[in-house]
Coordinates of C-alpha atoms in Angstrom, one line a residue:
M1 CA 0.0 0.0 0.0
A2 CA 2.9 2.4 0.5
G3 CA 3.2 3.1 -3.2
I4 CA -0.2 4.9 -3.1
G5 CA 1.6 7.7 -1.3
F6 CA 3.5 8.7 -4.4
E7 CA 0.3 9.3 -6.4
L8 CA -1.2 11.2 -3.5
R9 CA 1.8 13.4 -3.1
K10 CA 1.6 14.4 -6.7
L11 CA -2.0 15.5 -6.2
L12 CA -1.2 17.4 -2.9
R13 CA 1.7 19.3 -4.4
S14 CA -0.5 22.0 -5.9
Q15 CA -1.3 23.4 -2.4
S16 CA -4.8 24.2 -3.6
Y17 CA -8.3 23.2 -2.5
I18 CA -8.8 21.5 -5.8
G19 CA -5.6 19.5 -5.3
L20 CA -6.6 18.5 -1.8
L21 CA -10.1 17.5 -3.0
R22 CA -8.6 15.4 -5.8
A23 CA -6.2 13.7 -3.4
Y24 CA -8.9 12.7 -0.9
S25 CA -11.3 11.7 -3.7
Y26 CA -8.6 9.5 -5.3
A27 CA -7.7 8.0 -2.0
S28 CA -11.4 7.3 -1.2
I29 CA -12.0 5.6 -4.5
I30 CA -8.9 3.5 -4.4
S31 CA -9.5 2.3 -0.8
S32 CA -13.2 1.7 -1.2
G33 CA -13.7 0.9 -4.8
P34 CA -13.6 -2.9 -4.8
W35 CA -16.1 -3.6 -2.1
V36 CA -18.3 -0.7 -3.1
F37 CA -18.5 -2.2 -6.6
S38 CA -19.3 -5.6 -5.1
I39 CA -22.2 -4.3 -2.9
L40 CA -23.6 -2.2 -5.7
G41 CA -23.2 -5.0 -8.2
L42 CA -25.3 -7.4 -6.1
I43 CA -28.0 -4.7 -5.5
V44 CA -28.3 -3.7 -9.1
T45 CA -28.4 -7.3 -10.3
G46 CA -31.2 -8.0 -7.9
L47 CA -33.2 -4.9 -9.0
L48 CA -32.8 -5.7 -12.7
S49 CA -34.0 -9.3 -12.2
L50 CA -37.3 -8.3 -10.4
G51 CA -40.3 -9.5 -12.4
V52 CA -38.2 -11.7 -14.7
V53 CA -36.6 -14.2 -12.3
L54 CA -39.6 -15.8 -10.6
P55 CA -40.2 -16.5 -7.9
N56 CA -38.4 -13.6 -6.3
D57 CA -36.9 -16.0 -3.8
R58 CA -34.5 -17.1 -6.5
I59 CA -33.0 -13.6 -6.6
I60 CA -32.5 -13.7 -2.8
Q61 CA -30.9 -17.1 -3.2
F62 CA -28.5 -15.7 -5.8
Q63 CA -27.5 -12.7 -3.5
V64 CA -27.0 -15.0 -0.5
T65 CA -25.0 -17.5 -2.5
V66 CA -22.6 -14.7 -3.7
T67 CA -22.4 -13.3 -0.2
Y68 CA -21.3 -16.6 1.2
L69 CA -18.8 -17.1 -1.6
I70 CA -17.3 -13.7 -0.9
M71 CA -17.2 -14.3 2.9
S72 CA -15.7 -17.8 2.5
S73 CA -13.1 -16.7 0.0
L74 CA -12.0 -13.8 2.1
V75 CA -11.5 -16.0 5.2
L76 CA -9.8 -18.8 3.2
S77 CA -7.4 -16.4 1.3
G78 CA -6.9 -13.8 4.0
G79 CA -3.8 -15.4 5.5
L80 CA -2.2 -15.9 2.1
Q81 CA -2.9 -12.3 1.1
L82 CA -0.7 -11.0 3.9
G83 CA 1.8 -13.8 4.1
F84 CA 2.6 -14.0 0.4
T85 CA 2.7 -10.2 -0.1
R86 CA 5.4 -10.0 2.7
W87 CA 7.3 -12.9 1.0
V88 CA 7.3 -11.0 -2.3
A89 CA 8.5 -7.8 -0.6
D90 CA 11.4 -9.7 1.0
A91 CA 12.2 -11.4 -2.3
L92 CA 12.3 -8.1 -4.2
Y93 CA 14.4 -6.5 -1.4
A94 CA 16.9 -9.4 -1.7
K95 CA 17.1 -8.9 -5.5
R96 CA 15.4 -12.3 -6.2
R97 CA 12.8 -10.9 -8.7
E98 CA 13.0 -14.0 -10.9
E99 CA 11.5 -16.0 -8.1
V100 CA 8.3 -14.0 -7.8
A101 CA 6.3 -15.2 -10.8
P102 CA 6.9 -19.0 -10.3
A103 CA 6.0 -18.5 -6.6
F104 CA 2.9 -16.4 -7.4
L105 CA 1.6 -19.2 -9.8
G106 CA 2.4 -21.7 -7.1
V107 CA 0.3 -19.8 -4.5
L108 CA -2.6 -19.6 -7.0
L109 CA -2.2 -23.4 -7.6
I110 CA -2.4 -24.2 -3.9
S111 CA -5.3 -21.7 -3.4
T112 CA -7.2 -23.2 -6.3
A113 CA -6.6 -26.7 -5.1
V114 CA -7.7 -26.1 -1.5
A115 CA -10.6 -23.8 -2.2
G116 CA -11.7 -26.0 -5.1
T117 CA -11.7 -29.2 -3.0
L118 CA -13.7 -27.4 -0.3
G119 CA -16.1 -26.0 -2.9
W120 CA -16.7 -29.4 -4.5
M121 CA -17.2 -31.1 -1.1
A122 CA -19.7 -28.4 -0.1
A123 CA -21.5 -28.5 -3.4
L124 CA -21.8 -32.3 -3.4
F125 CA -22.8 -32.9 0.2
L126 CA -24.5 -29.7 1.4
F127 CA -26.7 -29.0 -1.7
P128 CA -28.1 -32.4 -2.8
R129 CA -31.4 -30.9 -4.0
E130 CA -30.0 -28.2 -6.2
S131 CA -29.3 -28.5 -9.9
N132 CA -26.0 -29.9 -11.1
L133 CA -25.3 -26.5 -12.8
Y134 CA -25.7 -24.6 -9.6
R135 CA -23.4 -27.0 -7.8
V136 CA -20.7 -26.7 -10.5
L137 CA -20.9 -22.9 -10.4
L138 CA -20.7 -23.0 -6.6
A139 CA -17.7 -25.3 -6.6
G140 CA -15.9 -23.2 -9.2
G141 CA -16.8 -19.8 -7.8
L142 CA -15.0 -20.3 -4.4
P143 CA -11.5 -20.8 -5.9
L144 CA -12.1 -18.1 -8.4
L145 CA -12.9 -15.5 -5.8
C146 CA -10.0 -16.7 -3.6
D147 CA -7.6 -16.2 -6.5
I148 CA -9.1 -12.8 -7.3
W149 CA -8.3 -11.5 -3.8
I150 CA -4.7 -12.8 -4.0
V151 CA -4.1 -11.2 -7.4
T152 CA -5.7 -7.9 -6.2
V153 CA -3.3 -7.7 -3.3
F154 CA -0.4 -8.6 -5.6
L155 CA -1.3 -5.9 -8.0
S156 CA -1.5 -3.4 -5.1
G157 CA 2.1 -4.3 -4.4
L158 CA 2.9 -3.4 -8.1
K159 CA 1.3 0.0 -7.6
Q160 CA -1.4 -0.8 -10.2
Y161 CA -4.1 1.1 -8.3
R162 CA -5.9 2.7 -11.2
A163 CA -5.8 -0.6 -13.0
I164 CA -7.3 -2.4 -10.0
L165 CA -10.1 0.2 -9.8
A166 CA -10.8 0.0 -13.6
L167 CA -10.8 -3.8 -13.5
Y168 CA -13.2 -4.0 -10.6
A169 CA -15.5 -1.5 -12.3
G170 CA -15.3 -3.4 -15.6
G171 CA -15.5 -6.8 -13.9
Y172 CA -18.6 -6.0 -11.8
G173 CA -20.1 -4.1 -14.8
L174 CA -19.7 -7.3 -16.9
S175 CA -21.1 -9.4 -14.0
V176 CA -24.2 -7.2 -13.9
L177 CA -24.6 -7.2 -17.7
Q178 CA -24.1 -11.0 -18.1
S179 CA -26.5 -11.7 -15.1
Y180 CA -29.0 -9.4 -16.8
L181 CA -28.7 -11.3 -20.1
L182 CA -28.8 -14.7 -18.5
R183 CA -31.6 -13.9 -16.0
G184 CA -34.1 -16.0 -18.0
W185 CA -32.3 -19.1 -16.7
G186 CA -33.2 -18.2 -13.2
L187 CA -30.8 -18.7 -10.3
E188 CA -28.3 -20.5 -12.4
G189 CA -28.3 -17.8 -15.0
L190 CA -27.7 -15.0 -12.5
L191 CA -24.9 -16.9 -10.8
A192 CA -23.3 -17.9 -14.2
G193 CA -23.4 -14.3 -15.3
F194 CA -21.8 -13.0 -12.1
L195 CA -19.0 -15.6 -12.1
G196 CA -18.4 -15.0 -15.8
G197 CA -17.7 -11.3 -15.2
Q198 CA -15.4 -12.3 -12.3
F199 CA -13.5 -14.7 -14.5
L200 CA -12.9 -12.1 -17.1
M201 CA -11.7 -9.7 -14.4
W202 CA -9.4 -12.3 -13.1
T203 CA -8.0 -13.0 -16.6
A204 CA -7.2 -9.3 -17.1
M205 CA -5.5 -9.2 -13.7
M206 CA -3.4 -12.2 -14.5
W207 CA -2.3 -10.5 -17.8
L208 CA -1.2 -7.5 -15.8
V209 CA 0.8 -9.5 -13.3
L210 CA 2.5 -11.7 -15.9
R211 CA 3.3 -8.7 -18.0
N212 CA 5.2 -7.2 -15.1
F213 CA 6.7 -10.5 -13.9
P214 CA 7.0 -12.8 -17.0
P215 CA 7.7 -16.4 -15.8
T216 CA 11.2 -17.5 -16.6
R217 CA 11.1 -20.6 -14.3
P218 CA 8.7 -23.5 -13.7
I219 CA 6.0 -23.1 -11.0
T220 CA 7.5 -23.4 -7.6
L221 CA 6.2 -23.9 -4.0
D222 CA 9.3 -22.5 -2.4
C223 CA 7.3 -19.8 -0.5
F224 CA 5.5 -22.6 1.4
K225 CA 8.7 -24.1 2.8
R226 CA 9.1 -23.9 6.5
G227 CA 10.2 -20.4 7.5
S228 CA 9.4 -18.7 4.2
M229 CA 6.1 -17.1 5.2
F230 CA 5.4 -15.7 8.6
P231 CA 2.8 -17.8 10.4
S232 CA 1.7 -14.7 12.3
L233 CA 0.7 -13.0 9.1
L234 CA -1.1 -16.1 7.9
A235 CA -3.0 -16.1 11.2
G236 CA -3.6 -12.4 11.3
G237 CA -5.1 -12.3 7.8
T238 CA -7.5 -15.2 8.5
L239 CA -8.5 -13.9 12.0
Y240 CA -9.2 -10.3 10.7
N241 CA -11.6 -11.5 8.0
L242 CA -13.2 -14.0 10.4
G243 CA -13.6 -11.3 13.0
V244 CA -15.3 -8.9 10.6
W245 CA -17.8 -11.6 9.5
A246 CA -18.4 -13.2 12.9
D247 CA -21.5 -11.2 13.8
K248 CA -23.1 -12.0 10.4
L249 CA -22.5 -15.7 11.0
V250 CA -24.0 -15.5 14.5
F251 CA -27.1 -13.8 13.2
W252 CA -27.3 -16.1 10.2
Y253 CA -27.2 -19.3 12.3
T254 CA -29.4 -18.2 15.1
P255 CA -32.9 -19.5 14.3
Q256 CA -34.9 -16.5 15.7
T257 CA -32.9 -14.0 13.6
S258 CA -32.6 -15.8 10.3
N259 CA -34.3 -18.1 7.9
V260 CA -33.1 -20.8 5.5
V261 CA -32.5 -19.5 1.9
I262 CA -30.9 -22.4 0.0
G263 CA -29.4 -25.6 1.2
P264 CA -27.6 -24.9 4.5
L265 CA -27.2 -21.2 3.7
R266 CA -29.2 -18.8 5.9
A267 CA -29.8 -15.1 5.9
S268 CA -31.0 -12.5 8.4
T269 CA -33.7 -10.3 6.8
I270 CA -33.5 -7.7 9.7
Y271 CA -29.7 -7.6 9.9
D272 CA -28.1 -8.0 6.5
L273 CA -29.4 -5.0 4.5
P274 CA -28.5 -2.2 7.0
V275 CA -25.1 -3.8 7.7
F276 CA -24.0 -3.8 4.1
L277 CA -25.4 -0.3 3.5
A278 CA -23.5 1.0 6.5
Y279 CA -20.2 0.1 4.9
L280 CA -20.9 2.7 2.2
C281 CA -20.7 5.4 4.9
V282 CA -17.0 4.9 5.6
I283 CA -15.8 6.0 2.2
P284 CA -14.8 9.5 3.5
G285 CA -12.9 8.0 6.5
M286 CA -11.1 5.6 4.2
G287 CA -9.9 8.5 2.1
V288 CA -8.5 10.3 5.1
F289 CA -6.9 7.1 6.4
L290 CA -5.1 6.6 3.1
V291 CA -4.0 10.2 2.7
K292 CA -2.6 10.6 6.2
F293 CA -1.0 7.2 6.6
E294 CA 0.4 6.8 3.0
T295 CA 1.8 10.3 2.8
D296 CA 2.7 11.9 6.1
F297 CA 3.2 8.8 8.2
V298 CA 5.3 7.1 5.4
E299 CA 7.5 10.2 5.0
W300 CA 8.5 10.2 8.7
Y301 CA 8.7 6.4 8.9
D302 CA 11.2 6.4 6.0
K303 CA 13.2 9.2 7.6
F304 CA 13.3 7.4 11.0
Y305 CA 14.5 4.1 9.7
T306 CA 16.9 5.7 7.1
A307 CA 18.5 7.6 10.0
V308 CA 18.7 4.4 12.0
R309 CA 20.4 2.4 9.2
A310 CA 22.7 5.3 8.2
G311 CA 23.8 6.1 11.7
G312 CA 22.1 9.4 11.9
A313 CA 22.4 11.9 14.7
L314 CA 20.4 11.0 17.9
Q315 CA 18.5 14.3 17.9
D316 CA 17.3 13.6 14.3
I317 CA 16.2 10.0 15.2
V318 CA 14.3 11.3 18.2
R319 CA 12.7 14.1 16.1
F320 CA 11.7 11.7 13.3
H321 CA 10.2 9.3 15.9
D322 CA 8.2 12.1 17.5
R323 CA 6.9 13.3 14.1
M324 CA 5.9 9.7 13.2
Q325 CA 4.0 9.4 16.4
D326 CA 2.3 12.8 16.0
T327 CA 1.2 11.9 12.5
V328 CA -0.5 8.7 13.7
R329 CA -2.3 10.8 16.4
E330 CA -3.3 13.4 13.8
G331 CA -4.5 10.7 11.4
I332 CA -6.7 9.1 14.1
Y333 CA -8.2 12.5 15.0
Q334 CA -8.9 13.4 11.4
I335 CA -10.6 10.1 10.8
I336 CA -12.7 10.6 13.9
K337 CA -13.7 14.1 12.8
V338 CA -14.6 13.1 9.2
Q339 CA -16.6 10.1 10.3
A340 CA -18.4 12.2 13.0
I341 CA -19.5 14.7 10.4
T342 CA -20.6 11.8 8.2
L343 CA -22.6 10.2 11.0
L344 CA -24.3 13.5 11.9
A345 CA -25.3 14.0 8.3
L346 CA -26.7 10.4 8.2
Y347 CA -28.6 11.0 11.4
T348 CA -30.2 14.1 9.9
F349 CA -31.1 12.8 6.4
V350 CA -31.4 9.0 6.9
G351 CA -35.2 9.1 7.1
P352 CA -35.8 10.9 3.8
L353 CA -33.0 8.9 2.2
F354 CA -34.6 5.5 3.2
H355 CA -38.0 6.8 2.0
A356 CA -36.5 7.7 -1.4
I357 CA -35.0 4.3 -2.0
G358 CA -37.9 2.4 -0.5
I359 CA -36.4 1.0 2.7
S360 CA -38.5 0.7 5.8
D361 CA -37.9 3.0 8.7
L362 CA -37.6 0.0 10.9
Y363 CA -34.1 -0.5 9.6
I364 CA -32.9 3.0 10.6
P365 CA -31.8 2.3 14.3
L366 CA -29.7 -0.8 13.2
F367 CA -28.3 1.1 10.2
L368 CA -27.1 4.0 12.4
V369 CA -25.5 1.6 14.9
Q370 CA -23.7 -0.3 12.1
A371 CA -22.5 3.0 10.6
V372 CA -20.8 3.8 13.9
A373 CA -19.4 0.3 14.0
A374 CA -18.0 0.6 10.5
S375 CA -16.4 3.9 11.5
F376 CA -14.7 2.1 14.4
Q377 CA -13.5 -0.5 11.8
V378 CA -11.8 2.2 9.7
L379 CA -9.9 3.4 12.9
L380 CA -8.9 -0.2 13.6
L381 CA -7.5 -0.5 10.1
A382 CA -5.4 2.6 10.8
V383 CA -4.1 1.0 14.0
L384 CA -3.3 -2.3 12.2
N385 CA -1.6 -0.4 9.5
V386 CA 0.8 1.1 12.0
F387 CA 1.6 -2.4 13.4
F388 CA 2.2 -3.7 9.9
Y389 CA 4.6 -0.9 9.1
L390 CA 6.5 -1.4 12.3
D391 CA 6.5 -5.2 11.8
R392 CA 4.7 -6.0 15.0
R393 CA 3.0 -9.2 13.9
R394 CA 2.3 -10.6 17.3
E395 CA 0.2 -7.5 18.1
V396 CA -1.7 -8.0 14.9
V397 CA -2.6 -11.6 15.8
F398 CA -3.6 -10.6 19.3
I399 CA -5.8 -7.7 18.1
T400 CA -7.5 -9.8 15.3
A401 CA -8.1 -12.7 17.7
L402 CA -9.6 -10.4 20.2
L403 CA -11.9 -8.9 17.6
T404 CA -13.1 -12.4 16.5
A405 CA -13.7 -13.6 20.1
L406 CA -15.5 -10.4 21.2
N407 CA -17.6 -10.2 18.1
L408 CA -18.8 -13.8 18.5
V409 CA -19.6 -13.3 22.2
F410 CA -21.2 -9.9 22.1
S411 CA -23.2 -10.6 19.0
R412 CA -24.7 -13.6 20.7
V413 CA -25.4 -11.5 23.8
S414 CA -27.1 -8.8 21.7
I415 CA -29.5 -11.4 20.3
T416 CA -30.3 -12.5 23.8
L417 CA -31.1 -9.0 24.9
G418 CA -33.6 -8.3 22.1
A419 CA -34.0 -6.6 18.8
E420 CA -33.3 -3.1 20.1
W421 CA -29.7 -4.3 20.9
F422 CA -29.0 -5.8 17.4
G423 CA -25.7 -4.4 16.0
Y424 CA -24.4 -3.3 19.4
G425 CA -22.4 -6.5 19.7
F426 CA -20.3 -5.7 16.6
A427 CA -19.9 -2.1 17.6
V428 CA -18.8 -2.8 21.2
A429 CA -16.4 -5.5 20.0
L430 CA -14.8 -3.1 17.6
L431 CA -14.7 -0.3 20.2
I432 CA -12.9 -2.5 22.8
T433 CA -10.5 -3.9 20.2
L434 CA -9.8 -0.4 18.9
I435 CA -9.0 1.0 22.4
T436 CA -6.8 -2.0 23.1
G437 CA -5.0 -1.4 19.8
L438 CA -4.5 2.3 20.6
V439 CA -3.0 1.4 24.0
L440 CA -0.6 -1.0 22.3
V441 CA 0.4 1.5 19.7
Q442 CA 1.1 4.1 22.4
R443 CA 3.2 1.6 24.4
L444 CA 5.0 0.6 21.2
F445 CA 6.1 4.2 20.4
R446 CA 7.4 4.7 23.9
R447 CA 9.7 1.7 23.4
L448 CA 10.4 2.0 19.7
E449 CA 13.9 3.3 19.8
Y450 CA 14.9 0.6 22.4
Q451 CA 13.3 -2.2 20.4
T452 CA 14.8 -0.9 17.1
F453 CA 18.4 -0.9 18.4
M454 CA 18.4 -3.6 21.0
L455 CA 16.0 -6.3 20.0
Q456 CA 16.9 -6.9 16.3
G457 CA 17.6 -10.6 17.0
S458 CA 14.2 -11.3 18.5

């Protein structure tokens, strides 16, 4: 992600309000584009299929199937996304560029094999009453989405941010178009159209990767050798995605808050819609997060460690450390301010907005709670980003494990307390995890010089 800072600095150099607006807009689109396109793609596909795909339950089955595919693929590939990206960074730093492409293809091979096996087992044993075409699409969709997430992170490392945004816009546009054209085939047509667009997007992504890293050696699994990838990064990536989805799983598989949709897949009518809409509210905060942490923080981070490696003066090292810490504090405050303004605007206009798009007022309280929770998640991402930069992997594992455990427990408690408490489990879990992370960040900065100079062998 650090390479984004170069693009943002170009936009900020003009020292004008237009340049500032362009920088924050660019950062918001880059950071939020992929999941915004996924949410909007599912919504638009559902709307275009009304009155054609009958009964309407088939549309819901399509949306729920895709949601489960996205969730499962994120949890399955989350560890590899972090672990392999770090392996690539270390390989490039060590001037072993020729090893990247064979290892990348090896990671995709393992990802496809594992996710494909799980997908086929689920399709064969959990969906015996569905059509063979549905089961084939389900089994093929899981490894496809896993591979897309891995390639997306890899392209981020190549600084292909505009390409990623364009590919996601084009890919989900094609998914919507193909689903629209195939909607006459019902559930299977919608799912085939969606996965067809995703496959074309993955193909274009692979072309970009292999153009930058043309394979010169056979596929290798060297990055899976013992000690090649950090287990802490593999665990942290998996736990973060599991922690973010834990409340949804609790609501889906609690009988009083959900209903069966297709096979073993369940959905929560009261919980799902406001939760996913709330994530659209964090776009401003994500823009601030990216601008502050990928420009100002990276600048002082580079100066600090350059001074350490080059044997800089003590007063310079201390000054760079203090500015790095101040930048983190300023970034957190700015995210809080921007999200507070966004939440106040939502509180004021959410009623007319929901009326305009035809959503019941009954969803408003849960939507507002989830908007606050999503804002906490942006702040938590900022904290995790600091730990990643400073290579504090154990803290990342602890924080993500804490989020997973708290979200599971508090979401179950919120269901026990009643409907007026729905959503508070996720929000409180994120708040406690965020406060814990901030305390750990503060403690880390107090000891950073000592750990930098004295604990290099640990």
